[in-house]
Coordinates of C-alpha atoms in Angstrom, one line a residue:
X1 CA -93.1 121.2 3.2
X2 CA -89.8 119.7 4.2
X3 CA -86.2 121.4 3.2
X4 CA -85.8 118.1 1.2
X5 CA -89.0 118.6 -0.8
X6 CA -88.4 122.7 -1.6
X7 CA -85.1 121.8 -3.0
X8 CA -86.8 119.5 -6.4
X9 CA -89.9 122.4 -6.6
X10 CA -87.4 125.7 -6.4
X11 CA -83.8 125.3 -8.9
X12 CA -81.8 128.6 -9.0
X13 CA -78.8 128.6 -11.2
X14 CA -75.5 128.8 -9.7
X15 CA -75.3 132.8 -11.2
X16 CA -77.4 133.5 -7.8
X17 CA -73.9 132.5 -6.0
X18 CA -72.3 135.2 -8.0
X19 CA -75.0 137.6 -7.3
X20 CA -74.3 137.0 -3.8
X21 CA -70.5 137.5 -4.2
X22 CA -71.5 140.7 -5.7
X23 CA -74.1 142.2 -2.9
X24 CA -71.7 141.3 -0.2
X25 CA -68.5 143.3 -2.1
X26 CA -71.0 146.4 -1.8
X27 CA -70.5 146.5 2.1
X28 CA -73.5 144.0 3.8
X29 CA -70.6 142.9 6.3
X30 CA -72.7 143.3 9.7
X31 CA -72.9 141.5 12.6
X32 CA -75.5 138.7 12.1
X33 CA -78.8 139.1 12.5
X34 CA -82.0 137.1 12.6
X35 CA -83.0 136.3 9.6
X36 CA -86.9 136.5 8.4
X37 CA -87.5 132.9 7.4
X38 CA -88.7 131.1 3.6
X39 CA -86.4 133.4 1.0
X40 CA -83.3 131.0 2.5
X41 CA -85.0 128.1 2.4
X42 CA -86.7 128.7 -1.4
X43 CA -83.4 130.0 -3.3
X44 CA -81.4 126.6 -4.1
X45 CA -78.1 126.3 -6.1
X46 CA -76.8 123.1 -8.3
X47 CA -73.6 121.9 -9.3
X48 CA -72.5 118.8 -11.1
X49 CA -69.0 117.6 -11.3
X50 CA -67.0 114.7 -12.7
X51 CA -64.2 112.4 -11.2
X52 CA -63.0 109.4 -12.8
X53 CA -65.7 107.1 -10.8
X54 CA -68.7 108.9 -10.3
X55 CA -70.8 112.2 -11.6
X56 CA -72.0 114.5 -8.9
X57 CA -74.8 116.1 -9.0
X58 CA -75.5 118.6 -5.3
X59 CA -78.5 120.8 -5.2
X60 CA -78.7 122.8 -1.7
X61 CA -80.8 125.6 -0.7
X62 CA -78.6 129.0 -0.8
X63 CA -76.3 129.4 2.4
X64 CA -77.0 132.3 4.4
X65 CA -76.0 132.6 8.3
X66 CA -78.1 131.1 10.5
X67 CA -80.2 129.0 8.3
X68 CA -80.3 125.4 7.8
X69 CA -78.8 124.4 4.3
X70 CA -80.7 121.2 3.1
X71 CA -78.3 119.0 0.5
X72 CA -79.5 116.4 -2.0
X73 CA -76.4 115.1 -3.2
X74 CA -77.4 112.6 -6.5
X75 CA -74.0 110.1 -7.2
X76 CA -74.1 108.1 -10.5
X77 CA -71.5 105.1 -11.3
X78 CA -69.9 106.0 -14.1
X79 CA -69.1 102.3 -14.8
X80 CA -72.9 101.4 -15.7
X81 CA -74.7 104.4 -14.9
X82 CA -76.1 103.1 -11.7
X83 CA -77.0 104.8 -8.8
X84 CA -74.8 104.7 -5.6
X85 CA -76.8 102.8 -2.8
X86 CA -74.4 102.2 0.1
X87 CA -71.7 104.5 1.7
X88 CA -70.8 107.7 3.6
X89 CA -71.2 111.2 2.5
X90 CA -69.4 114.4 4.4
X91 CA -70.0 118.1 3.8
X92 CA -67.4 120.8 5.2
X93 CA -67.8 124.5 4.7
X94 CA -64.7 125.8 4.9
X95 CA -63.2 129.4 4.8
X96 CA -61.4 131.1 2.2
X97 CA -58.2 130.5 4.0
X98 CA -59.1 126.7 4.5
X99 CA -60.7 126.9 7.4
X100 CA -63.2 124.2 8.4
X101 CA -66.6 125.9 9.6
X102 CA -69.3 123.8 9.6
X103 CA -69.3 119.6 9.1
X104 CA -72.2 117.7 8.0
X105 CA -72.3 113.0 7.7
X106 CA -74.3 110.8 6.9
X107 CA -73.7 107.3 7.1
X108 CA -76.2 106.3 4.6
X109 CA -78.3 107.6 1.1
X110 CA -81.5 109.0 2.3
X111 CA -83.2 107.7 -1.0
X112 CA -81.5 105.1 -3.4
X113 CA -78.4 107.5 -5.3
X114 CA -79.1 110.2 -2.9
X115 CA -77.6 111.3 -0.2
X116 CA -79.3 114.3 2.1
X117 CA -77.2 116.0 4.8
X118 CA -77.5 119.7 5.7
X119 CA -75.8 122.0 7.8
X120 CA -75.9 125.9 9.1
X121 CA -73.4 128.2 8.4
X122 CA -72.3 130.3 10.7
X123 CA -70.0 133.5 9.5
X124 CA -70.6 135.0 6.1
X125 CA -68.2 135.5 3.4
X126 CA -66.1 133.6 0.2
X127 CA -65.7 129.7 1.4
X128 CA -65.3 126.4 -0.2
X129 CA -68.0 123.5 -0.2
X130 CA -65.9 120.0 0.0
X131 CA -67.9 116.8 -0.5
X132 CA -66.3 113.4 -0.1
X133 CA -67.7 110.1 -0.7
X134 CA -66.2 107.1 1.2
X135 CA -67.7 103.4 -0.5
X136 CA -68.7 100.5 1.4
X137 CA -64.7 99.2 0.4
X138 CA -63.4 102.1 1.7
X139 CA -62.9 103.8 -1.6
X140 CA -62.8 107.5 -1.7
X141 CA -64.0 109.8 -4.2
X142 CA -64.7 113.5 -3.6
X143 CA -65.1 117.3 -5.2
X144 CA -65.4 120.7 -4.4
X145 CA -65.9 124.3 -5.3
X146 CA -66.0 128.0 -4.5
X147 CA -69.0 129.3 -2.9
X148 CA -70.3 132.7 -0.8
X149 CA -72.5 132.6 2.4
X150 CA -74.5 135.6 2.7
X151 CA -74.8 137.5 6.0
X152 CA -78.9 138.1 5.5
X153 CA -81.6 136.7 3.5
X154 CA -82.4 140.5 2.4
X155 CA -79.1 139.9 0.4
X156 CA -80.5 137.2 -1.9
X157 CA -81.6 138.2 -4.8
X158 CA -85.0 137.3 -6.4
X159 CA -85.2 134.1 -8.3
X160 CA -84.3 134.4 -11.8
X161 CA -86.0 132.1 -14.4
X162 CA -83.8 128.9 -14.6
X163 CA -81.4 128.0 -17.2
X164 CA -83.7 126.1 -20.6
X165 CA -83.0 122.9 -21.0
X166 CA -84.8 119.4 -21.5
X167 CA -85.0 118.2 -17.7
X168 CA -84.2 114.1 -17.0
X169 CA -84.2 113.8 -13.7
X170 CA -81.8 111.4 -11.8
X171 CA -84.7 109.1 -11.2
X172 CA -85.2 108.5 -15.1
X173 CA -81.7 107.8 -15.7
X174 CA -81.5 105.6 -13.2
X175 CA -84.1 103.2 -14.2
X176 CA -83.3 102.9 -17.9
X177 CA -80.2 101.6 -20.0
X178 CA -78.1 105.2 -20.3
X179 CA -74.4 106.5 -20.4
X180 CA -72.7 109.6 -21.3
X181 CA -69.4 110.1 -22.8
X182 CA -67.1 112.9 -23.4
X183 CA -66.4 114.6 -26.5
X184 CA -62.9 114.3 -26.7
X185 CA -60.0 114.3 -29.7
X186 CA -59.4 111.2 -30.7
X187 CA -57.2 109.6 -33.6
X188 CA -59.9 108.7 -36.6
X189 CA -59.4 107.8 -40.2
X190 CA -61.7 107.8 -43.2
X191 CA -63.9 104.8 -44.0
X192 CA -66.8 103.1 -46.2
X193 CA -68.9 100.8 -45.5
X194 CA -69.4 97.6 -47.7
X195 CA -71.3 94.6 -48.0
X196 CA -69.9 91.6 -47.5
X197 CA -70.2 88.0 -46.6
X198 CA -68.0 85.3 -44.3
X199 CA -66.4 82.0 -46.0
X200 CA -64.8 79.3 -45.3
X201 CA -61.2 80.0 -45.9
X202 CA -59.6 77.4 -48.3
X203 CA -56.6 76.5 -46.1
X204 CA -58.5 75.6 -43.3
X205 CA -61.2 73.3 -44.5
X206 CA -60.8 69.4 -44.7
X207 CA -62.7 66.3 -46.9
X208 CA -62.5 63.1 -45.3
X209 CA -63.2 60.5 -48.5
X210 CA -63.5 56.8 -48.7
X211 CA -60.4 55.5 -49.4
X212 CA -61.9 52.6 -50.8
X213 CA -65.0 50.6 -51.6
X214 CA -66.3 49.3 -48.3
X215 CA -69.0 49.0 -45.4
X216 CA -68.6 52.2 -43.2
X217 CA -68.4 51.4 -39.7
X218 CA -69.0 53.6 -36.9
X219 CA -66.3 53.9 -33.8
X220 CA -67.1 53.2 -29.8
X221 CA -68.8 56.5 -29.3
X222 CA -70.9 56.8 -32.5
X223 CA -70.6 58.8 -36.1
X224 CA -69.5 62.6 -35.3
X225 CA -72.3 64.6 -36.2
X226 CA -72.4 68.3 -38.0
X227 CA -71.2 70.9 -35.3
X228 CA -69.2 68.3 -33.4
X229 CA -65.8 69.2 -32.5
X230 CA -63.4 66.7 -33.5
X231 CA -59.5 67.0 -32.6
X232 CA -57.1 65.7 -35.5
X233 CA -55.8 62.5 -35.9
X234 CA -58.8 61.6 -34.0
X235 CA -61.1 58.3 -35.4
X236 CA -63.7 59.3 -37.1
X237 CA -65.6 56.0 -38.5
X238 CA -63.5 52.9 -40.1
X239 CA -64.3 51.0 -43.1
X240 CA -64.7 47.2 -44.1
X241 CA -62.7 46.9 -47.6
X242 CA -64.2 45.1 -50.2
X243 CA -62.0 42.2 -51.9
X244 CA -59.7 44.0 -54.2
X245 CA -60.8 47.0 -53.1
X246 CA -57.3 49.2 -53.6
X247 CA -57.9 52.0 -56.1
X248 CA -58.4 54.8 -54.1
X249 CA -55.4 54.5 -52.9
X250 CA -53.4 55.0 -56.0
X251 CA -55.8 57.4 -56.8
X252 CA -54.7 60.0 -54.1
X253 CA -50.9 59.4 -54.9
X254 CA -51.0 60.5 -58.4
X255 CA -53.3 63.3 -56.7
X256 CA -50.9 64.2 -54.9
X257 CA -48.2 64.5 -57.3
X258 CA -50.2 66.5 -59.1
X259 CA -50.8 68.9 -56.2
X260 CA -47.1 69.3 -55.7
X261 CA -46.5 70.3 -59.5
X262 CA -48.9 72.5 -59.4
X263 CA -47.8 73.9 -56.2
X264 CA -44.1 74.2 -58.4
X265 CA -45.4 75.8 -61.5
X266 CA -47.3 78.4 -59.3
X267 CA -43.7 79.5 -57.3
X268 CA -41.8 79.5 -60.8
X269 CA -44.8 82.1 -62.1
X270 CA -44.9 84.0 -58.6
X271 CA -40.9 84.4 -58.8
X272 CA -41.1 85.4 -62.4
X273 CA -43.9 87.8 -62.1
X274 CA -42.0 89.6 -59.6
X275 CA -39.0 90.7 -62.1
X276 CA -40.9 91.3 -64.4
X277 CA -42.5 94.2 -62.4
X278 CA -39.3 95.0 -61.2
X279 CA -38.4 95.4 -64.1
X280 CA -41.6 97.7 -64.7
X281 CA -42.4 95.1 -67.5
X282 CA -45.7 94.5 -66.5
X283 CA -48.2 96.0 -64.1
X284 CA -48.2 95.3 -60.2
X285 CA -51.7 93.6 -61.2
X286 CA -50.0 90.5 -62.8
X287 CA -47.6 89.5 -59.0
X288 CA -50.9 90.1 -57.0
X289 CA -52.8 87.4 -59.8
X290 CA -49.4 84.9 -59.4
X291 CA -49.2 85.5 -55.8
X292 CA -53.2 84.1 -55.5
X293 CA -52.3 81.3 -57.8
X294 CA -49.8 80.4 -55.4
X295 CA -52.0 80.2 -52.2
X296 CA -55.0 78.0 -54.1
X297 CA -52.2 75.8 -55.2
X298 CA -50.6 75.4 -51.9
X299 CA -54.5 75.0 -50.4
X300 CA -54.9 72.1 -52.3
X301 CA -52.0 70.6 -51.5
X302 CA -52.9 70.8 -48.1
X303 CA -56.1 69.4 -48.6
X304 CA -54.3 66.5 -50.5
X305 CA -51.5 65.8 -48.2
X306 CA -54.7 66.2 -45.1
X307 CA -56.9 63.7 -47.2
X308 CA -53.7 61.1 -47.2
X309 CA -52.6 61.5 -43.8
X310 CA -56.6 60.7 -43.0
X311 CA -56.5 57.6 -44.8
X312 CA -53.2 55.7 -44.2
X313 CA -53.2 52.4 -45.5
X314 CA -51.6 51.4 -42.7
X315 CA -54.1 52.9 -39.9
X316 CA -56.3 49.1 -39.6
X317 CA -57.6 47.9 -36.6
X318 CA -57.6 44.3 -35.4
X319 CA -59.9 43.1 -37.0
X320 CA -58.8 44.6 -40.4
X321 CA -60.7 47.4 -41.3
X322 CA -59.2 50.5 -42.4
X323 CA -59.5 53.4 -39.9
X324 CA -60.4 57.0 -40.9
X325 CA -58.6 60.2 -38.7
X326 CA -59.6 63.6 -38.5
X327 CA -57.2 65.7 -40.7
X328 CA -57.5 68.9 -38.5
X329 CA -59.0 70.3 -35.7
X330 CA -62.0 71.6 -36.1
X331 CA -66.2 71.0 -36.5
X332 CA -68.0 68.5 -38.5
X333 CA -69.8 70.2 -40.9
X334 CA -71.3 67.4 -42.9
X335 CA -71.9 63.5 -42.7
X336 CA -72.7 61.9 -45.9
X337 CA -73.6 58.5 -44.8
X338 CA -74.7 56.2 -41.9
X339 CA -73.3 53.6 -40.0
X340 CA -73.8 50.0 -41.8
X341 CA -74.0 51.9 -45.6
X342 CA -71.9 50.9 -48.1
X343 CA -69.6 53.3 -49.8
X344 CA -67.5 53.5 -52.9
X345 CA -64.3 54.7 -53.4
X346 CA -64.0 58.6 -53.1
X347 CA -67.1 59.4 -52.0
X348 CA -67.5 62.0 -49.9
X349 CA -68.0 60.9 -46.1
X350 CA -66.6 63.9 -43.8
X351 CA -66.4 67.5 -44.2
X352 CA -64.3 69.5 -41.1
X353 CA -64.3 72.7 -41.3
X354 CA -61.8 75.0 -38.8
X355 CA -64.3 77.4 -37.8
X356 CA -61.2 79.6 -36.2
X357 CA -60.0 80.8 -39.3
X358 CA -62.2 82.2 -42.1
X359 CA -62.2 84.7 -45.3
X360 CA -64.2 87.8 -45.9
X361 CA -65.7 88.4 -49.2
X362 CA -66.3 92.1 -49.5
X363 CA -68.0 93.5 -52.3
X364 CA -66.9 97.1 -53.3
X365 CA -68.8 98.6 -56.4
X366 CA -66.6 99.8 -59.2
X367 CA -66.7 103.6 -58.7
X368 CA -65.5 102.9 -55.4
X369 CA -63.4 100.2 -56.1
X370 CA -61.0 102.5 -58.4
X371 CA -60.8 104.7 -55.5
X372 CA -59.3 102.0 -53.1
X373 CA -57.0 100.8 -56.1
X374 CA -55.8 104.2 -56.2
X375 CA -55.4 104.5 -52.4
X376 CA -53.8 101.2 -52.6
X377 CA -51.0 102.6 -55.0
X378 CA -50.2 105.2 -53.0
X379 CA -49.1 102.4 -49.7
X380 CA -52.8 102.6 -48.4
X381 CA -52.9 99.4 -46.2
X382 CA -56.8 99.1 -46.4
X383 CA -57.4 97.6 -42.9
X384 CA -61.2 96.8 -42.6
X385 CA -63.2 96.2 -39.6
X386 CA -66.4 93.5 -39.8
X387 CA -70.4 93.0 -37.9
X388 CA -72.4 91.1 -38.4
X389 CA -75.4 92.3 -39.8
X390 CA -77.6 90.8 -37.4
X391 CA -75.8 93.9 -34.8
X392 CA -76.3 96.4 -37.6
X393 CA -78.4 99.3 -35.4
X394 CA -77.6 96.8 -32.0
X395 CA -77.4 99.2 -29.3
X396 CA -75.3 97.5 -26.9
X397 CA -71.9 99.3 -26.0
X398 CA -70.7 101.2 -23.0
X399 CA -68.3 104.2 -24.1
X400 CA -65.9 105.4 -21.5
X401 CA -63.8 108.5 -22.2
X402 CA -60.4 105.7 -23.7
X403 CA -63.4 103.3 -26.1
X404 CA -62.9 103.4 -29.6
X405 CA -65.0 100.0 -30.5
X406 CA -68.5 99.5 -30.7
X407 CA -70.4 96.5 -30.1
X408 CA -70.2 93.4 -32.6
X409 CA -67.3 94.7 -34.4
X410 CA -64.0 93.1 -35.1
X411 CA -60.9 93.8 -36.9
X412 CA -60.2 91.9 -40.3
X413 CA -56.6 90.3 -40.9
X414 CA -54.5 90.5 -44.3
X415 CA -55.9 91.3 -47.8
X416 CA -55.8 88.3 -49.7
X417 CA -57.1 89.8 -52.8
X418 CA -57.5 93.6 -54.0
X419 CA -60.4 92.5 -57.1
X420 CA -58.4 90.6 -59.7
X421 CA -61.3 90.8 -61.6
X422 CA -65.0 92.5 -61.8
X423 CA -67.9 90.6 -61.9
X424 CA -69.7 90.9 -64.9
X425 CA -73.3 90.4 -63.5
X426 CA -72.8 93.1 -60.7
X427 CA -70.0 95.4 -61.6
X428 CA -68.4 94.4 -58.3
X429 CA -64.8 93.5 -57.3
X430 CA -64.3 91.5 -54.7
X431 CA -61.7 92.1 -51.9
X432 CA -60.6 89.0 -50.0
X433 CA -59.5 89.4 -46.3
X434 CA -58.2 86.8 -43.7
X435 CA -60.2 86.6 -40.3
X436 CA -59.1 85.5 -37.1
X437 CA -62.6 83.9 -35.4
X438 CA -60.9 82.0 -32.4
X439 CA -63.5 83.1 -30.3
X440 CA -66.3 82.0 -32.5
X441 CA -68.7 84.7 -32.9
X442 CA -68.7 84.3 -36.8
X443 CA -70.1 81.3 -38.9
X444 CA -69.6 81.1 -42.9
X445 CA -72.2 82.1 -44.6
X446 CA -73.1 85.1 -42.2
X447 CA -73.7 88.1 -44.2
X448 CA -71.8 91.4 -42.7
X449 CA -70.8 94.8 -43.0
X450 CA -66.9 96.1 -43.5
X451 CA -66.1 99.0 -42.6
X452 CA -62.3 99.7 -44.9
X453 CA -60.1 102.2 -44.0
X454 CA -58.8 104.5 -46.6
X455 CA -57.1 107.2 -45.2
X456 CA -54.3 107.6 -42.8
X457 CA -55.8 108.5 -38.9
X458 CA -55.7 112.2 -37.7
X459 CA -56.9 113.6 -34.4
X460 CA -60.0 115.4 -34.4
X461 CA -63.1 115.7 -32.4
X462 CA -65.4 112.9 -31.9
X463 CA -68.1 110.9 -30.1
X464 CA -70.0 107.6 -30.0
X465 CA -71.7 107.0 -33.0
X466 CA -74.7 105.6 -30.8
X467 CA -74.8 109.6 -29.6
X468 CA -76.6 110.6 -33.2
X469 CA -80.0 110.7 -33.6
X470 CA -81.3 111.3 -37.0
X471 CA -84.7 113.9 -37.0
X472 CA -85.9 114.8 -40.7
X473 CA -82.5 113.9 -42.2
X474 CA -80.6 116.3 -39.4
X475 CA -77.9 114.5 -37.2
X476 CA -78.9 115.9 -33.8
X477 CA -77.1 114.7 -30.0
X478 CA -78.1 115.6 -26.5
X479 CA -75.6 117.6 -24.6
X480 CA -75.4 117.3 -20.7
X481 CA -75.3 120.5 -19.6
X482 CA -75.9 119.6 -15.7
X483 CA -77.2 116.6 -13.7
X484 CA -80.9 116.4 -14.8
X485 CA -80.6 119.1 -17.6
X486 CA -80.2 118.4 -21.2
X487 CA -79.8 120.4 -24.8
X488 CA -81.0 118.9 -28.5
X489 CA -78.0 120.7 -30.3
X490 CA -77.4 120.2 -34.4
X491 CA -74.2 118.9 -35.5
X492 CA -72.4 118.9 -38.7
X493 CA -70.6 115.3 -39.3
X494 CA -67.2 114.5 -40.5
X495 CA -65.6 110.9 -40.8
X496 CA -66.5 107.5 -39.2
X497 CA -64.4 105.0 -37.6
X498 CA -64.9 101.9 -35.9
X499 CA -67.8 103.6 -33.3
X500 CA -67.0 106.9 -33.3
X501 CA -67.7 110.2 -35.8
X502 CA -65.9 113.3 -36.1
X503 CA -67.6 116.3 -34.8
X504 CA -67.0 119.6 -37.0
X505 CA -69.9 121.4 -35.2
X506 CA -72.4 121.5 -32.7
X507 CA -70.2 120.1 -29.3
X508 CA -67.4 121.9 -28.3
X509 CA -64.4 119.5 -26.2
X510 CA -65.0 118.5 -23.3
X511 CA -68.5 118.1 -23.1
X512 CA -71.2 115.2 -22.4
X513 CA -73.2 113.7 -24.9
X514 CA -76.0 110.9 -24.5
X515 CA -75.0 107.5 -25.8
X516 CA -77.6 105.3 -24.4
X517 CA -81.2 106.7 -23.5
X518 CA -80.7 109.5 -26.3
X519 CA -84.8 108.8 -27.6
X520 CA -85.9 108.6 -24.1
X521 CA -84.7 112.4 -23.6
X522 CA -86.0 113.6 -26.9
X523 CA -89.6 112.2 -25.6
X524 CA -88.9 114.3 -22.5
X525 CA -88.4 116.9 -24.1
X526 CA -91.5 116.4 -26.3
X527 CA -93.6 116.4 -23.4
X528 CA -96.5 118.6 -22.0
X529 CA -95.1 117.9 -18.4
X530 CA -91.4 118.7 -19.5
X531 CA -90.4 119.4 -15.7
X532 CA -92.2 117.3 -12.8
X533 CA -91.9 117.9 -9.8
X534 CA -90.5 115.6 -6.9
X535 CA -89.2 115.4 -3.6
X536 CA -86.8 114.5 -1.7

């Protein structure tokens, strides 16, 4: 049996070192002998480490003068969790006074994520182990730590039982989706989750009618259909007026002065509302209800004045017929008719809908909605965060040490509306946020979750909340406690906040929790063969 293959079947914890410290401070200084072979090459040592790049995990039989040291030196990406495949490795056993001793290279991984190079000490005594990794690029990345050389294998001590644990070898990790993260303080604030739904917000929506009575026509390239994206001003169809056919027209210009009255009386009760509470007349309650009256009256007169500037009179091609323009930017949502139909005045041909802009309906009970009014009072800004709930459960995010965001969610904009009212049918009040979807990901209609923020942030101590596994209703994480060595620890919850949970109990600072792969070690751990062997 090789070095290589001794150092997966025999793991003694690093306290062996210490014994060894200890034995040699009792006087076993003598002039090297040699050394009865097996005890040297049985006893092995671990130590795992962490740089910003990579985790190191080194196992190596014991050092004792005059006997070959065999390394198996595991490096793990942290970026991914891969193992590292390509580079150089170095060992130098220095002295306590810096010394160098003994060098070992090698120019290559001896097995994928596993690099295996081994030297023999040659003068006992405190040292230091120094292990540097240079990448493919020439990247460098390296660690180090204290260690003793004994003088005889008569002073090693006899293997104590290893440290418990659930084991997870390097090979495991390797081959499956996993990650670690640090517990670390981290500014959090208190949330609740909420139903909610996404809509299409009011200002950003367009009707293209018919202007008048007419055969509908369509242009060069064909009718747009639903989920085209049209630019505005662009031609959308034209149509071949009827004789006489001129109501519509006048139609939309009394609509439009309408819209703009409306728009008028709305600022008048918006300005007025806000002496009045002031004035502490009335409640805060009446400006928000004016200040909503306001923006539905200025939405439709945008629609209004969008509708007119899509169906200028004037716009008429050559041959007569009255062209029809795109009012916004945005996607087709519906076509009412076909090319060659006939249509009447007003009906409905067009609907464009800016997907890049939508509203959040979020539908907060009434025990808790009294709560947020009263956090509200007091200057609580209520900030939400929204996902889908099609990624509700999604395991999909990476956590580093600096990530604060899970997968699928995003941040909601202004609150439009804190519940003017309560629905009847539901005992619900609806909150109304603004959301910024340039990139697409949402569509109206998409049911989701918000997550509303209704305390200030404060630092405390938190992980991923994809670290929690939930066993007979107790939260429960795996804690890293070396390389291939894992411990199921209980922990006590505080508050959520966009991906991560507060940690009152259970991890101390500092260390490693599973965030990916958590179930995977839990099975490990429930099984018979808890700690296979392998080589090297």
């Amino acid at each position: 049996m090789t070095n290589g293959e001794l150092l997966r079947q025999n793991r003694q914890p690093v306290a062996t070192m210490l014994a060894l410290a200890t034995l040699a401070a009792c006087g076993r200084g003598s002039p090297v002998q040699a050394p009865p072979a097996g005890a040297a090459e049985t006893q092995t040592s671990a130590e795992t480490r962490w740089t910003p790049n990579l985790e190191w995990f080194v196992e190596h039989t014991v050092l004792v003068v005059g006997h070959e040291s065999s390394f198996a030196v595991h490096l793990t990406r942290l970026d991914g969790f891969t193992s590292v495949d390509s580079g150089r490795l170095s060992v130098v056993l220095s002295a306590a006074d810096g010394t160098a001793r003994q060098q070992a290279e090698v120019d290559a991984p001896g097995r994928p994520g596993i690099f295996l190079p081994s030297l023999t000490p040659q003068q006992p005594g405190a040292g230091r182990l120094h292990l540097t990794y240079t990448g493919p690029e020439g990247q460098i990345d390296e660690v180090g730590w204290q260690v003793f050389v004994a003088a005889f294998v008569a002073d090693l001590e006899e293997e104590s039982e290893e440290v418990g644990g659930v084991p997870f070898l390097k090979e495991q990790q390797w081959r499956i989706p996993f990650a670690t993260a640090t517990a670390a303080e981290v500014s959090l604030a208190e949330t609740i989750d909420f139903p909610a739904a996404l809509e299409v917000h009011p200002s950003h929506v367009a009707v293209v009618a018919a202007p008048t009575a007419g055969v509908l026509q369509a242009p060069a390239g064909g009718l747009p259909i639903p989920g085209t994206p049209v630019r505005r001003g662009q031609v959308l169809a034209s149509i071949v007026p009827l004789p006489g056919a001129v109501a519509g027209w006048h139609t939309l210009q009394a609509e439009l002065v309408e819209a703009r009255n409306r728009v008028q009386a709305a600022e008048d009760e918006h300005s007025r509302a806000g002496r009045l509470v002031e004035a502490g007349v009335v409640p805060v309650r009446r400006l928000r209800h004016a200040a909503l009256e306001l923006e539905n009256a200025r939405a439709y007169l945008a629609a209004v004045e969008l509708r007119r500037s899509g169906l200028n009179r004037e716009a008429t091609d050559s041959a007569g017929s009255l062209l029809l323009h795109a009012p916004i930017s945005g996607t087709v949502a519906t076509l009412g008719v076909t090319a060659g139909e006939p249509v009447d005045t007003e009906q409905t041909l067009f609907r464009i809908i800016d997907l890049s802009h939508l509203v959040v309906r979020v539908e907060v009970p009434e025990p808790e909605l009294h709560h947020l009014l009263q956090q509200h009072a007091v200057g609580q800004p209520l900030t939400a965060a929204i996902r889908p709930s099609s990624l509700v459960g999604a395991s999909g995010a990476v956590y580093t040490d600096a990530t604060r965001t899970s997968a699928g969610w995003a941040a909601a904009g202004a609150l439009l509306d804190l519940a003017t009212q309560v629905v009847p049918s539901t005992r619900t009040g609806p909150l109304l946020y603004s959301f910024d979807n340039e990139d697409g990901r949402f569509r109206p209609g998409m049911t989701a979750t918000a997550r509303i923020r209704v305390q200030e942030p404060r630092t405390v101590l938190a992980v991923p909340e994809e670290a929690l596994l939930t066993l007979a209703g107790v939260d429960v994480v795996y804690v890293q406690l070396a390389g291939e060595t894992f411990e199921e620890r209980t922990v006590r919850l505080g508050i959520k906040d966009h991906g991560m949970v507060e940690i009152l109990s259970g991890v101390e600072p500092g260390e490693r929790v599973v965030v990916r792969g958590a179930y995977l070690v839990r099975l490990a751990a429930l099984s018979p063969d808890a700690a296979p062997a392998h080589a090297h």
